[in-house]
Structures are given as structure tokens and as C-alpha cells.
């Protein structure tokens, strides 16, 4: 069970095994990734910068996000394994994914979070 200062809920990582990846699928969104994170991920996948960008990235303003693909009635992150229903790059996923569900936004949108994530427990 993980908890974080400033949040009145904790998060059970084990829930991800039975969830099916709700936070990686659904409505369209952005999965922002930093230059440093990209460098490490490129090394892991053994792809050069151009090849990686063409395959996996989209530009959103001044930031880079992972692309999405059509999935069920909505979308999935391009790194979501649609058969195993988990993250193909789990060890190398960006900070946005690592810090979920402890996002400032959810402090004031708890109902939304409860619908999204079955791993939430109140303290
Ligand atoms: S929505 Fe919650 S339980 Fe489901 S995969 Fe994401 S973090 Fe895990
Ligand atoms: S990088 Fe992994 S954890 Fe993050 S949205 Fe994509 S599939 Fe999900």
C-alpha cells in the first residue's frame, strides 16, 4: 500500500493486476514524457531518436506525448499491451504514469478518481 503526504487516500499497487489498465485506456489524452525519460526508453528499446519519434511520439505544444491507438470504444496508450492489458514499458514508464493516482488534480476530483482506479483506499 502506497501513501503520499497531502493525500487522504492510499493506493494498492496489487489492484493493477486485476484492473485491466483503466488509466492507460479510455478517453483520448496525453501521456507526457520528458527528454530524459525518452533517452532512457530509447536505449531500452534500441531505437534511434528519429525512428522512436516517428513510431511513438506526438508533439503537443512544446511537449512530447506518447501516441494513442484505437482501442475498444476509445483509445489506448501506444505502449499498452492490449492482450495482457498492462504496460509494455512498465519499468520505464514516464513520471506522469509513475505518480498516478497521486495527482494534485485528484485532490478535488475524488469521484472521478474512484470511478477510474480500483486501487484507491481511504485512510
Ligand atoms: S486505474 Fe488504478 S488500478 Fe487500474 S491500472 Fe491504473 S493505477 Fe492500476
Ligand atoms: S506508458 Fe504505460 S503506464 Fe503509461 S499510459 Fe502508457 S501503457 Fe499506461
Coordinates of C-alpha atoms and ligand atoms in Angstrom, one line a residue:
X1 CA 0.0 0.0 0.0
X2 CA 1.4 3.4 -1.0
X3 CA 0.5 6.7 0.6
X4 CA 1.7 10.2 0.0
X5 CA 1.8 13.3 2.1
X6 CA -1.0 15.7 1.4
X7 CA -3.4 13.0 0.0
X8 CA -6.1 11.4 2.1
X9 CA -6.1 8.2 0.2
X10 CA -3.6 5.4 -0.3
X11 CA -3.1 3.2 -3.3
X12 CA -2.8 -0.6 -3.6
X13 CA -0.5 -1.4 -6.5
X14 CA -1.8 -5.0 -6.5
X15 CA -5.1 -3.7 -7.9
X16 CA -3.4 -3.1 -11.2
X17 CA -3.2 -6.8 -11.9
X18 CA -7.0 -7.2 -12.0
X19 CA -7.9 -3.8 -13.3
X20 CA -7.1 -4.2 -17.0
X21 CA -5.4 -0.8 -17.3
X22 CA -8.1 1.7 -17.0
X23 CA -5.7 4.6 -16.5
X24 CA -4.0 3.6 -19.8
X25 CA -7.2 3.4 -21.9
X26 CA -10.5 5.2 -22.4
X27 CA -10.9 8.8 -23.5
X28 CA -8.2 10.4 -25.5
X29 CA -5.5 12.1 -23.5
X30 CA -1.8 13.0 -23.4
X31 CA 0.9 10.9 -21.8
X32 CA 3.7 13.5 -21.4
X33 CA 7.3 12.3 -21.4
X34 CA 10.5 14.3 -20.7
X35 CA 13.7 14.3 -22.8
X36 CA 15.5 12.4 -20.0
X37 CA 12.8 9.7 -19.9
X38 CA 12.8 9.4 -23.7
X39 CA 16.5 8.9 -23.8
X40 CA 16.4 6.0 -21.3
X41 CA 13.4 4.5 -23.1
X42 CA 15.1 4.7 -26.5
X43 CA 18.1 3.0 -25.1
X44 CA 15.9 0.2 -23.6
X45 CA 14.1 -0.3 -26.9
X46 CA 17.3 0.0 -29.0
X47 CA 15.8 2.6 -31.3
X48 CA 17.4 5.8 -32.7
X49 CA 15.8 9.2 -32.0
X50 CA 14.1 9.6 -35.4
X51 CA 12.7 6.0 -35.5
X52 CA 11.4 6.3 -32.0
X53 CA 9.7 9.6 -32.5
X54 CA 8.0 8.5 -35.7
X55 CA 6.6 5.4 -34.2
X56 CA 5.7 6.5 -30.7
X57 CA 5.5 10.3 -30.2
X58 CA 3.3 13.2 -30.9
X59 CA 4.0 16.9 -30.3
X60 CA 1.6 18.7 -28.0
X61 CA 2.6 22.4 -27.9
X62 CA 6.1 22.4 -26.6
X63 CA 5.8 18.9 -25.0
X64 CA 6.1 15.4 -26.3
X65 CA 3.4 12.8 -25.6
X66 CA 3.1 9.1 -26.4
X67 CA 0.7 8.4 -29.3
X68 CA -2.6 6.7 -28.8
X69 CA -4.2 3.9 -30.8
X70 CA -7.9 3.0 -31.2
X71 CA -8.9 0.5 -28.5
X72 CA -12.4 -0.8 -27.7
X73 CA -14.8 2.2 -27.6
X74 CA -11.9 4.7 -27.1
X75 CA -8.2 4.8 -27.1
X76 CA -5.1 3.2 -25.5
X77 CA -1.6 4.4 -25.0
X78 CA 0.6 3.0 -27.7
X79 CA 2.6 1.2 -25.0
X80 CA -0.4 -0.5 -23.6
X81 CA -0.4 -4.3 -24.2
X82 CA -3.9 -4.9 -25.4
X83 CA -3.7 -8.7 -24.9
X84 CA -2.1 -8.8 -21.4
X85 CA -3.8 -5.5 -20.6
X86 CA -0.8 -3.9 -18.9
X87 CA 2.1 -1.6 -19.7
X88 CA 4.8 -2.9 -22.1
X89 CA 7.4 -0.5 -20.7
X90 CA 6.4 -0.6 -17.0
X91 CA 9.9 -0.2 -15.6
X92 CA 10.5 2.8 -18.0
X93 CA 7.1 4.4 -17.9
X94 CA 7.2 8.2 -17.5
X95 CA 6.7 10.2 -14.3
X96 CA 3.1 11.0 -15.3
X97 CA 2.3 7.3 -15.1
X98 CA 4.5 6.6 -12.1
X99 CA 2.9 9.3 -10.0
X100 CA -0.7 8.3 -10.8
X101 CA -3.1 8.4 -8.8
X102 CA -1.3 11.0 -6.6
X103 CA -2.0 13.9 -8.9
X104 CA -2.9 17.3 -7.5
X105 CA -6.0 17.3 -9.7
X106 CA -7.5 14.4 -7.9
X107 CA -7.4 16.1 -4.6
X108 CA -10.5 18.0 -5.8
X109 CA -11.9 15.3 -8.2
X110 CA -12.2 12.3 -6.0
X111 CA -15.4 10.9 -7.5
X112 CA -13.7 10.9 -10.9
X113 CA -10.7 9.1 -9.4
X114 CA -12.9 6.5 -7.7
X115 CA -14.5 5.7 -11.0
X116 CA -11.1 5.4 -12.7
X117 CA -9.0 3.5 -10.2
X118 CA -10.0 0.5 -8.1
X119 CA -6.7 0.7 -6.2
X120 CA -7.8 3.7 -4.1
X121 CA -8.4 3.2 -0.4
X122 CA -9.3 5.9 2.1
X123 CA -7.1 6.2 5.2
Ligands
LIG1 S1 -6.5 2.5 -12.9 FE1 -5.6 2.2 -10.9 S2 -5.7 0.0 -10.5 FE2 -6.1 0.3 -12.7 S3 -4.1 0.1 -13.7 FE3 -4.4 2.2 -13.3 S4 -3.4 2.6 -11.3 FE4 -3.7 0.4 -11.5
LIG2 S1 3.3 4.4 -20.6 FE1 2.5 2.5 -19.7 S2 1.6 3.1 -17.8 FE2 1.8 5.0 -19.0 S3 -0.1 5.2 -20.1 FE3 1.3 4.1 -21.5 S4 0.8 2.0 -21.1 FE4 0.0 3.1 -19.4

